[in-house]
PDB file of C-alpha atoms and ligand atoms in Angstrom:
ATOM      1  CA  UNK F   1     185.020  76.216 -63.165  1.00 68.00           C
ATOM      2  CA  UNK F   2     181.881  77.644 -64.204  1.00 71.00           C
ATOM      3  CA  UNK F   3     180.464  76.531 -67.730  1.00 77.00           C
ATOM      4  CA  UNK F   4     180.018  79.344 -70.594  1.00 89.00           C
ATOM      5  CA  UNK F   5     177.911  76.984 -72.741  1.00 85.00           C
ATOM      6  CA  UNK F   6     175.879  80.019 -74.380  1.00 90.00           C
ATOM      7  CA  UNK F   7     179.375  81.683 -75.450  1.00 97.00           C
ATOM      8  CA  UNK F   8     182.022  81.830 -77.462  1.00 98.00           C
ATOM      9  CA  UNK F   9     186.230  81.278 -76.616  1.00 98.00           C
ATOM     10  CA  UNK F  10     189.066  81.776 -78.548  1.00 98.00           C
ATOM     11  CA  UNK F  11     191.877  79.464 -77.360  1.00 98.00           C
ATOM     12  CA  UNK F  12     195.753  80.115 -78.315  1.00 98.00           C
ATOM     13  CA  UNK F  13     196.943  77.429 -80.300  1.00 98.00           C
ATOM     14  CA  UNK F  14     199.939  75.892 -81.671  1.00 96.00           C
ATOM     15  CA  UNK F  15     199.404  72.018 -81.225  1.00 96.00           C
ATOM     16  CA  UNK F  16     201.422  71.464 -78.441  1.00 96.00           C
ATOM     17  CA  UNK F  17     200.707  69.042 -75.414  1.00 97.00           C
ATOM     18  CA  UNK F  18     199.628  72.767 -73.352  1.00 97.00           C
ATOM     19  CA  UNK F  19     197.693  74.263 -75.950  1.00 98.00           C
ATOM     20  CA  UNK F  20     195.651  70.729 -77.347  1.00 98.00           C
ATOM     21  CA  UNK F  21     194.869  69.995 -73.916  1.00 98.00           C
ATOM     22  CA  UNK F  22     193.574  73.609 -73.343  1.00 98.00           C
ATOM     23  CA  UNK F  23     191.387  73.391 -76.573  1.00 98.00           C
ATOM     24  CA  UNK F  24     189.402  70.316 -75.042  1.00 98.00           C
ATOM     25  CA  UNK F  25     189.078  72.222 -71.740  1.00 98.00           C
ATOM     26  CA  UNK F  26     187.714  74.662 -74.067  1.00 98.00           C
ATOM     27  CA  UNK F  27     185.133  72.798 -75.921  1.00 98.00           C
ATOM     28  CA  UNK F  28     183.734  71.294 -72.571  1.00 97.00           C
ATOM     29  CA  UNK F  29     182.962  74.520 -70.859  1.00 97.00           C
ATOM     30  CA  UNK F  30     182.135  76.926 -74.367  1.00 98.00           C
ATOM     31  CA  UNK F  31     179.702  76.475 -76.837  1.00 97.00           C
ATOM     32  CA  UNK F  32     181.847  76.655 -80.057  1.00 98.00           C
ATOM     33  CA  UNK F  33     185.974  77.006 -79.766  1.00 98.00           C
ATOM     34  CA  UNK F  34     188.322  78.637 -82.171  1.00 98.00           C
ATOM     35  CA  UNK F  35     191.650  77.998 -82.762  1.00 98.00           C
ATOM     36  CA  UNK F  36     194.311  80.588 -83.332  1.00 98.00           C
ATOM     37  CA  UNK F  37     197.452  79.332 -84.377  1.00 97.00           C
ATOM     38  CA  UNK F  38     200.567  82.103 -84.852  1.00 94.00           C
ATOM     39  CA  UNK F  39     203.465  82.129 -86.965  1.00 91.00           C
ATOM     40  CA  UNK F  40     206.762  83.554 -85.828  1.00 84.00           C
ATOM     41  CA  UNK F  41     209.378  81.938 -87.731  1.00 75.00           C
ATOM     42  CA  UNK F  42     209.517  78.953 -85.928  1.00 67.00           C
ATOM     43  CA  UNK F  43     212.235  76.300 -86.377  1.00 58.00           C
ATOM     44  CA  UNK F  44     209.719  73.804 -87.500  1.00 64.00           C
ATOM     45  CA  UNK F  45     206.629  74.928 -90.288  1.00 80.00           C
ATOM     46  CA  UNK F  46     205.152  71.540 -89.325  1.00 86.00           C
ATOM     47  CA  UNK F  47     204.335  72.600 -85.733  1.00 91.00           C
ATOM     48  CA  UNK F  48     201.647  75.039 -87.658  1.00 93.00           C
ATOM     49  CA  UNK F  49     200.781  71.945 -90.160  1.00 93.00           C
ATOM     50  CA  UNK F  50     200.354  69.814 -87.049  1.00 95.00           C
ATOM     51  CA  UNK F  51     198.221  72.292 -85.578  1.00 97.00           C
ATOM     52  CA  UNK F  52     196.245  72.413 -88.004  1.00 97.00           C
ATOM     53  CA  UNK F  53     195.262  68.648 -88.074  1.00 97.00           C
ATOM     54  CA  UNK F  54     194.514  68.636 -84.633  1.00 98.00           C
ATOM     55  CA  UNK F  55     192.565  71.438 -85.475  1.00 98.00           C
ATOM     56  CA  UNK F  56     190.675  69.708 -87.982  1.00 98.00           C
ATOM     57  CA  UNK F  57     190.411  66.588 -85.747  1.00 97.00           C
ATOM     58  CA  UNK F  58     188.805  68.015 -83.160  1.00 98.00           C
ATOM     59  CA  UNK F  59     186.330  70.179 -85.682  1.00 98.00           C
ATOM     60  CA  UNK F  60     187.863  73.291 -85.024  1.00 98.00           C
ATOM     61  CA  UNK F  61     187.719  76.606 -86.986  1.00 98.00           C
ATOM     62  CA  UNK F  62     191.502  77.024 -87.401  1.00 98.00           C
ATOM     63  CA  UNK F  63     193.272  80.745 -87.777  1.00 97.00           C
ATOM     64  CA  UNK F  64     196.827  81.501 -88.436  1.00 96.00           C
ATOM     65  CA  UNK F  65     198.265  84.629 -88.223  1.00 95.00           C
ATOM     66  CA  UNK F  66     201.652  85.905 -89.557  1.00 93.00           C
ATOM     67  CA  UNK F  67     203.486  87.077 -86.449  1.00 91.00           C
ATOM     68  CA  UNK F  68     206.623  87.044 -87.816  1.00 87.00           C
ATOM     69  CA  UNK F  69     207.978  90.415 -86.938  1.00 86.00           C
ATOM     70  CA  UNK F  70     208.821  89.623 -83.666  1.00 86.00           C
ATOM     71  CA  UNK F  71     211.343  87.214 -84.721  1.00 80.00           C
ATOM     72  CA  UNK F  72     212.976  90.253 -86.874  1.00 81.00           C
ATOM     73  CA  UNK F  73     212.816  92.556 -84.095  1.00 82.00           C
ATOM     74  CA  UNK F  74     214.816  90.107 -81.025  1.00 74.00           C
ATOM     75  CA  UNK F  75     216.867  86.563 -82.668  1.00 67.00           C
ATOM     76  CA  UNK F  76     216.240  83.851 -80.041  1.00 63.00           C
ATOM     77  CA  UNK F  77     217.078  80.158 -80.191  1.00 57.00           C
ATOM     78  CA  UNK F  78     213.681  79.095 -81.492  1.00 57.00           C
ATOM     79  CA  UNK F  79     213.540  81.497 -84.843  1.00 60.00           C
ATOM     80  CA  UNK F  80     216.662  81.373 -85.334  1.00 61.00           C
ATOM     81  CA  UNK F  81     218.758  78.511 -86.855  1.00 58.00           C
ATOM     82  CA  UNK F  82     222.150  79.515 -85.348  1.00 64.00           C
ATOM     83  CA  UNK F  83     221.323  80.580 -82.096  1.00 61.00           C
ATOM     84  CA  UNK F  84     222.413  77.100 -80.236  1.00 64.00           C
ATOM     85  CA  UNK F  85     219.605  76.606 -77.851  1.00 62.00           C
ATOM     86  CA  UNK F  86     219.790  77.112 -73.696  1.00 61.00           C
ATOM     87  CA  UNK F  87     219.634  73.457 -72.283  1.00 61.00           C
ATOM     88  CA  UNK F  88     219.618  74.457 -69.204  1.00 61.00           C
ATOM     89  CA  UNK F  89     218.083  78.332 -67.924  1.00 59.00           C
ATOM     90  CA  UNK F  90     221.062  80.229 -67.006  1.00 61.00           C
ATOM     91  CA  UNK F  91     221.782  81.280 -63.506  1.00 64.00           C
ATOM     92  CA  UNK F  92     221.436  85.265 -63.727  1.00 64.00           C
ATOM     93  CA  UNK F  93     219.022  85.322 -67.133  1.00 66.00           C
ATOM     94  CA  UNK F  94     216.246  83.910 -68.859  1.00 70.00           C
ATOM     95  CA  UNK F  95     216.933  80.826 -71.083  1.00 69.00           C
ATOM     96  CA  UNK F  96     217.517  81.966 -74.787  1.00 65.00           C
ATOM     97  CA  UNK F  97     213.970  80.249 -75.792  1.00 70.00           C
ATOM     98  CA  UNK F  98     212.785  82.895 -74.351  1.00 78.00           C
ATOM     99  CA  UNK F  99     210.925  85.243 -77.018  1.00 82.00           C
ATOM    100  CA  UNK F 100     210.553  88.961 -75.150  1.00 88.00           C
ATOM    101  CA  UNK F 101     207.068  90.705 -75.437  1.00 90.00           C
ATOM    102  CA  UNK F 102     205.496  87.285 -77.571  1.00 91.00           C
ATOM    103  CA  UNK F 103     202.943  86.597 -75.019  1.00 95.00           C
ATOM    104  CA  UNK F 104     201.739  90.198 -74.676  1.00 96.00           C
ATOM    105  CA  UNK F 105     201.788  90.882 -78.299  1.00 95.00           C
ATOM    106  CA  UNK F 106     200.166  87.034 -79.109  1.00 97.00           C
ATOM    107  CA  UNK F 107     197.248  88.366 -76.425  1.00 98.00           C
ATOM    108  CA  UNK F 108     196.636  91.565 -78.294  1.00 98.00           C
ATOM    109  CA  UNK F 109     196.472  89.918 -81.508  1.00 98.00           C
ATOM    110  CA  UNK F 110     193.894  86.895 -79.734  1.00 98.00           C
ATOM    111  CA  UNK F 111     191.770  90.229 -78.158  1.00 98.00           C
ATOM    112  CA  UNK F 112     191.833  92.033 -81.619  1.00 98.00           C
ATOM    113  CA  UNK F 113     189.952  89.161 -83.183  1.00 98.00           C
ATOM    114  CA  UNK F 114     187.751  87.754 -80.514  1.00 98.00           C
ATOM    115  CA  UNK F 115     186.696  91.925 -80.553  1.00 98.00           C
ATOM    116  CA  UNK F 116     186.141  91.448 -84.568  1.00 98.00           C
ATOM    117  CA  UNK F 117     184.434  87.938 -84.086  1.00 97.00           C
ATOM    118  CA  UNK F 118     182.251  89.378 -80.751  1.00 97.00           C
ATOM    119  CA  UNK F 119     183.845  86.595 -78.592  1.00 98.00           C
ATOM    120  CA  UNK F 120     184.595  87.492 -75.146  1.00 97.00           C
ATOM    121  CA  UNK F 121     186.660  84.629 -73.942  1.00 98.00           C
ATOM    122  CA  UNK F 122     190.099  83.652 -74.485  1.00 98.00           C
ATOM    123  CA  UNK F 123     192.051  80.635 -73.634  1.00 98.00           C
ATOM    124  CA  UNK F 124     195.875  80.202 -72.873  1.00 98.00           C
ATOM    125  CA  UNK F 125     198.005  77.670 -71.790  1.00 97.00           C
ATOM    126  CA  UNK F 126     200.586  79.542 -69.825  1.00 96.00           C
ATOM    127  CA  UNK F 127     201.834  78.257 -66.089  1.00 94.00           C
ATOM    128  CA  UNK F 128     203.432  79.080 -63.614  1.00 92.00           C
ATOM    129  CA  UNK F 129     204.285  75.303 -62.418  1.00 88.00           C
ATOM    130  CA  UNK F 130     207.179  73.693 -64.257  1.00 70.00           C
ATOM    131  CA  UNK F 131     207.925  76.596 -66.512  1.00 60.00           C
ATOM    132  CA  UNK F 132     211.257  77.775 -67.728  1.00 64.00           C
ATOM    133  CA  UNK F 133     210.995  81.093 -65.862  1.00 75.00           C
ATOM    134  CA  UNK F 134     209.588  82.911 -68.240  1.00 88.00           C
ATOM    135  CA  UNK F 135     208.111  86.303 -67.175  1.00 92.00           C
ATOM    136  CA  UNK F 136     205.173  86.289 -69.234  1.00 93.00           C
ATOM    137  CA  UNK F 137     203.691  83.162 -68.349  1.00 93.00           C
ATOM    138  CA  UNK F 138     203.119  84.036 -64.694  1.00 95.00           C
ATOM    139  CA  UNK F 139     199.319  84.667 -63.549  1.00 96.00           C
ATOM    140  CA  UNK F 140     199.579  88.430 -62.380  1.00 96.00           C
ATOM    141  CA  UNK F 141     201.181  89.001 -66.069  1.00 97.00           C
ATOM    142  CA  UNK F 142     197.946  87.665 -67.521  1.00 98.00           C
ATOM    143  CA  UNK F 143     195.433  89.119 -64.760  1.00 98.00           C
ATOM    144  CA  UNK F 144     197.930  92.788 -65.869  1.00 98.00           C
ATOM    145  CA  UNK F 145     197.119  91.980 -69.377  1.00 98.00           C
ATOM    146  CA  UNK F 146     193.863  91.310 -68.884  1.00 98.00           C
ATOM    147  CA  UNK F 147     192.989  94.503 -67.385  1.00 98.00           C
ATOM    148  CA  UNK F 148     195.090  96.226 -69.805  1.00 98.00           C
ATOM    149  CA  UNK F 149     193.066  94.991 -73.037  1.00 98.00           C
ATOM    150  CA  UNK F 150     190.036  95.644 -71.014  1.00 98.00           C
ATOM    151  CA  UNK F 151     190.557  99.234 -70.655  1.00 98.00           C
ATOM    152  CA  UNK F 152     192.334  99.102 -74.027  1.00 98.00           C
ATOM    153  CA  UNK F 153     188.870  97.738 -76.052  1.00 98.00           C
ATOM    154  CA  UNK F 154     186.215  98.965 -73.704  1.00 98.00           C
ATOM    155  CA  UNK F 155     185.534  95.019 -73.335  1.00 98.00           C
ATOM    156  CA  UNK F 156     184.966  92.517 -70.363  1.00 98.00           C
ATOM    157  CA  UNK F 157     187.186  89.863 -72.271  1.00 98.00           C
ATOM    158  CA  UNK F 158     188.111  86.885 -69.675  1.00 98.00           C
ATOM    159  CA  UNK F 159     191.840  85.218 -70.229  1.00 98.00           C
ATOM    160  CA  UNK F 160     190.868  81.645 -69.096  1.00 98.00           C
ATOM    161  CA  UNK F 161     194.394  79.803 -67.754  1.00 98.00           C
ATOM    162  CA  UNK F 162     193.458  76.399 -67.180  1.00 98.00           C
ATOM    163  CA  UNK F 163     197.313  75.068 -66.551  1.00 97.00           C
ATOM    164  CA  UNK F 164     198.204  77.877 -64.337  1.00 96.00           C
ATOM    165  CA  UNK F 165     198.744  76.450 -61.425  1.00 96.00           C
ATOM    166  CA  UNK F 166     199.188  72.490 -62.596  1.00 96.00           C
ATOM    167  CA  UNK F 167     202.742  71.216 -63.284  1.00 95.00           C
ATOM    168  CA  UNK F 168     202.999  68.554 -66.027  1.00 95.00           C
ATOM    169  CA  UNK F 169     201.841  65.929 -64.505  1.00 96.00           C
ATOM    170  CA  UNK F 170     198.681  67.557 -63.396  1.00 97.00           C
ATOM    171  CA  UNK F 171     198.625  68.712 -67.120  1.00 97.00           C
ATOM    172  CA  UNK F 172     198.729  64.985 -68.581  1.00 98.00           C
ATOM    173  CA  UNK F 173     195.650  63.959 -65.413  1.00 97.00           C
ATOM    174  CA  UNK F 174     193.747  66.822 -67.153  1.00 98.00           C
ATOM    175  CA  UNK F 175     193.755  65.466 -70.766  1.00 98.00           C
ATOM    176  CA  UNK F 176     193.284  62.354 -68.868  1.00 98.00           C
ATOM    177  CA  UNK F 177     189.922  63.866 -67.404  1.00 97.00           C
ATOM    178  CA  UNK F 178     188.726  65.050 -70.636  1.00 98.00           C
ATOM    179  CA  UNK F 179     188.867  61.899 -72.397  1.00 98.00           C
ATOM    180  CA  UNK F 180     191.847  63.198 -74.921  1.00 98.00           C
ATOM    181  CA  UNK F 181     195.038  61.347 -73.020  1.00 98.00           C
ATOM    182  CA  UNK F 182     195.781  59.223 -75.803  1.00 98.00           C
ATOM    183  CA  UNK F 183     195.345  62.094 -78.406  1.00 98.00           C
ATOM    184  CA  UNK F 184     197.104  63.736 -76.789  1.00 98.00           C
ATOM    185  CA  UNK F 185     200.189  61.667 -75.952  1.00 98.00           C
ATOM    186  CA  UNK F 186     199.836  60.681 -79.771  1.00 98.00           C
ATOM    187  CA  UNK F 187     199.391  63.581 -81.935  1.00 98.00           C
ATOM    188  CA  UNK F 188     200.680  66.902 -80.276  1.00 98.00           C
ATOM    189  CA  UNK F 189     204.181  68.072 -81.169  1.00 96.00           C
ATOM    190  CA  UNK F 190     206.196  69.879 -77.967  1.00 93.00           C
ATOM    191  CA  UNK F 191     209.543  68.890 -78.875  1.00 93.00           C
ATOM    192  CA  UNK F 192     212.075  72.125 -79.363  1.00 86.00           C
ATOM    193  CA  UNK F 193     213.567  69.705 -82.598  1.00 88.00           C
ATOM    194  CA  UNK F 194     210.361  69.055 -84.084  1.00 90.00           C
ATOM    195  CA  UNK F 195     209.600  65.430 -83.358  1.00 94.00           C
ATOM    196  CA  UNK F 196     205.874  64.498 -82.384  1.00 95.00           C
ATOM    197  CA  UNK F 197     204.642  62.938 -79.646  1.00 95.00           C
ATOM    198  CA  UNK F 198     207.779  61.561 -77.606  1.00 94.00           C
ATOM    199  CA  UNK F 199     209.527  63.853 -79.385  1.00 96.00           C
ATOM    200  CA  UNK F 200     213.501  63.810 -79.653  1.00 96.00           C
ATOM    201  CA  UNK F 201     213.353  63.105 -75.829  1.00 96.00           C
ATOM    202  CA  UNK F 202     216.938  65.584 -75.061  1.00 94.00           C
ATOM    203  CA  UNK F 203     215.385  68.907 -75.711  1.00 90.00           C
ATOM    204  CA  UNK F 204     214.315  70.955 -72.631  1.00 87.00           C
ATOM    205  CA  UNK F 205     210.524  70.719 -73.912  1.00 90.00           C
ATOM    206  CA  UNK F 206     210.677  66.963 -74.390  1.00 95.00           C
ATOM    207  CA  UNK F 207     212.463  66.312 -70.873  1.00 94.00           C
ATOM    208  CA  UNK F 208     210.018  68.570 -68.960  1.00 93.00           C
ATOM    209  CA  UNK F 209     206.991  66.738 -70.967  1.00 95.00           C
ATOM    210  CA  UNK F 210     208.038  63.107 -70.761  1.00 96.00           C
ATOM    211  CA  UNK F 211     209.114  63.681 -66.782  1.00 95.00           C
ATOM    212  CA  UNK F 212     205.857  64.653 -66.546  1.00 96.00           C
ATOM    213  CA  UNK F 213     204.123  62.029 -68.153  1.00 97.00           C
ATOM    214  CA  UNK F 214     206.315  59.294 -66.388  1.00 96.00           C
ATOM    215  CA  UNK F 215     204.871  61.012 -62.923  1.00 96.00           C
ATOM    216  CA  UNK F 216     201.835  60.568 -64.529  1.00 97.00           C
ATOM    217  CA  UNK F 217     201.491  57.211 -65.581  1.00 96.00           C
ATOM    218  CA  UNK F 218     203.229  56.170 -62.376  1.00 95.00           C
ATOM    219  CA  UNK F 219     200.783  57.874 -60.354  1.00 93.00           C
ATOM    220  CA  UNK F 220     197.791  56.096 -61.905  1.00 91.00           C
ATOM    221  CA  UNK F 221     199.564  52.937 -61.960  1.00 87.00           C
ATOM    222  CA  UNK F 222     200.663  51.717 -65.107  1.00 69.00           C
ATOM    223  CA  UNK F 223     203.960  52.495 -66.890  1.00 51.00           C
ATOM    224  CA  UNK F 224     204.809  52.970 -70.115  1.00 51.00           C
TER     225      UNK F 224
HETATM  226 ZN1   ZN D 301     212.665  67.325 -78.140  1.00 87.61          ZN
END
């Protein structure tokens, strides 16, 4: 990956293991980061808090931004308290985590204020390895969008997607490589039930991560 060092990104936030790790990609190859953090009615409020302290942590400008109307206009299992949650992805649908249309409108939001704040490149943590199968996390999606808010600003924005193509494990070698493993591991909050770092260990998000991390750990040859 080439450096930007004389510009600007804009990475997509929310504190997670996906999203911190991207943010240190982020400040290695740009000269200053920002962090955009967005609200959708989220089970937990402290995912946002948490965000935020990594945010300040790291010495990050930190932005949130109310998207809450998309949790008004389709009820899935993470905005809303009585949907019981997918475990599993069913067989002929997407899991009921799934949030239609967030990760196009979350991008058109991120391109509206990188426009306002001149910065030309954004940062996401979507992938296509390991994910739950969700439509808009899959690399000609973002390439589509990409074009799209191109044409739609008169810009040449760039969607950086530094976990497209890594599964978990090659997720947790990355923080690894940028010197944040331990921050990571620590201080990032993935869990579906709100429980940092390990998390509650059952949820789909905490299974996928700590898998992952186990691979990891094995791999380099210590366990935890
Ligand atoms: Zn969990």
């Amino acid at each position: 990956m080439k450096d930007y060092k004389e510009q600007d990104a804009l990475v997509l936030f929310s504190g997670g293991q996906d999203s911190t790790t991207c943010l240190y990609w982020a400040k290695q190859h740009f000269r200053n980061t920002f962090a955009l953090c967005f609200t959708y009615g989220q089970r937990h409020s402290q995912e946002v808090e948490n965000a935020r302290r990594i945010a300040d942590m790291s010495d990050t400008p930190f932005q949130v931004l109310d998207a809450s109307i998309i949790s008004r206009l389709a009820p899935n299992s993470l905005t809303d308290f009585t949907v019981q949650m997918d475990e599993e992805k069913p067989a002929d649908s997407y899991p009921n985590t799934f949030v239609p249309g967030r990760n196009l409108l979350f991008l058109t939001f991120a391109a509206t204020i990188a426009y306002a704040k001149g910065i030309r490149h954004l940062v996401t943590g979507v992938s296509e390895a390991d994910y739950s199968g969700y439509p808009d996390c899959r690399d000609t999606f973002i390439r589509s969008a990409n074009a799209t808010l191109n044409l739609a600003m008169d810009k040449q924005f760039v969607i950086h997607t530094p976990l497209m193509w890594r599964n978990k494990k090659e997720v947790w070698h990355l923080a690894d490589e940028l010197g944040v493993f331990d921050m990571v591991k620590n201080e990032t909050l993935t869990c579906y039930n709100g429980v940092l770092a390990e998390g509650c260990g059952h949820c789909p998000a905490c299974r996928l991560r700590n898998k992952g991390l186990q691979d990891y750990l094995v791999e380099r040859g210590n366990k935890l």
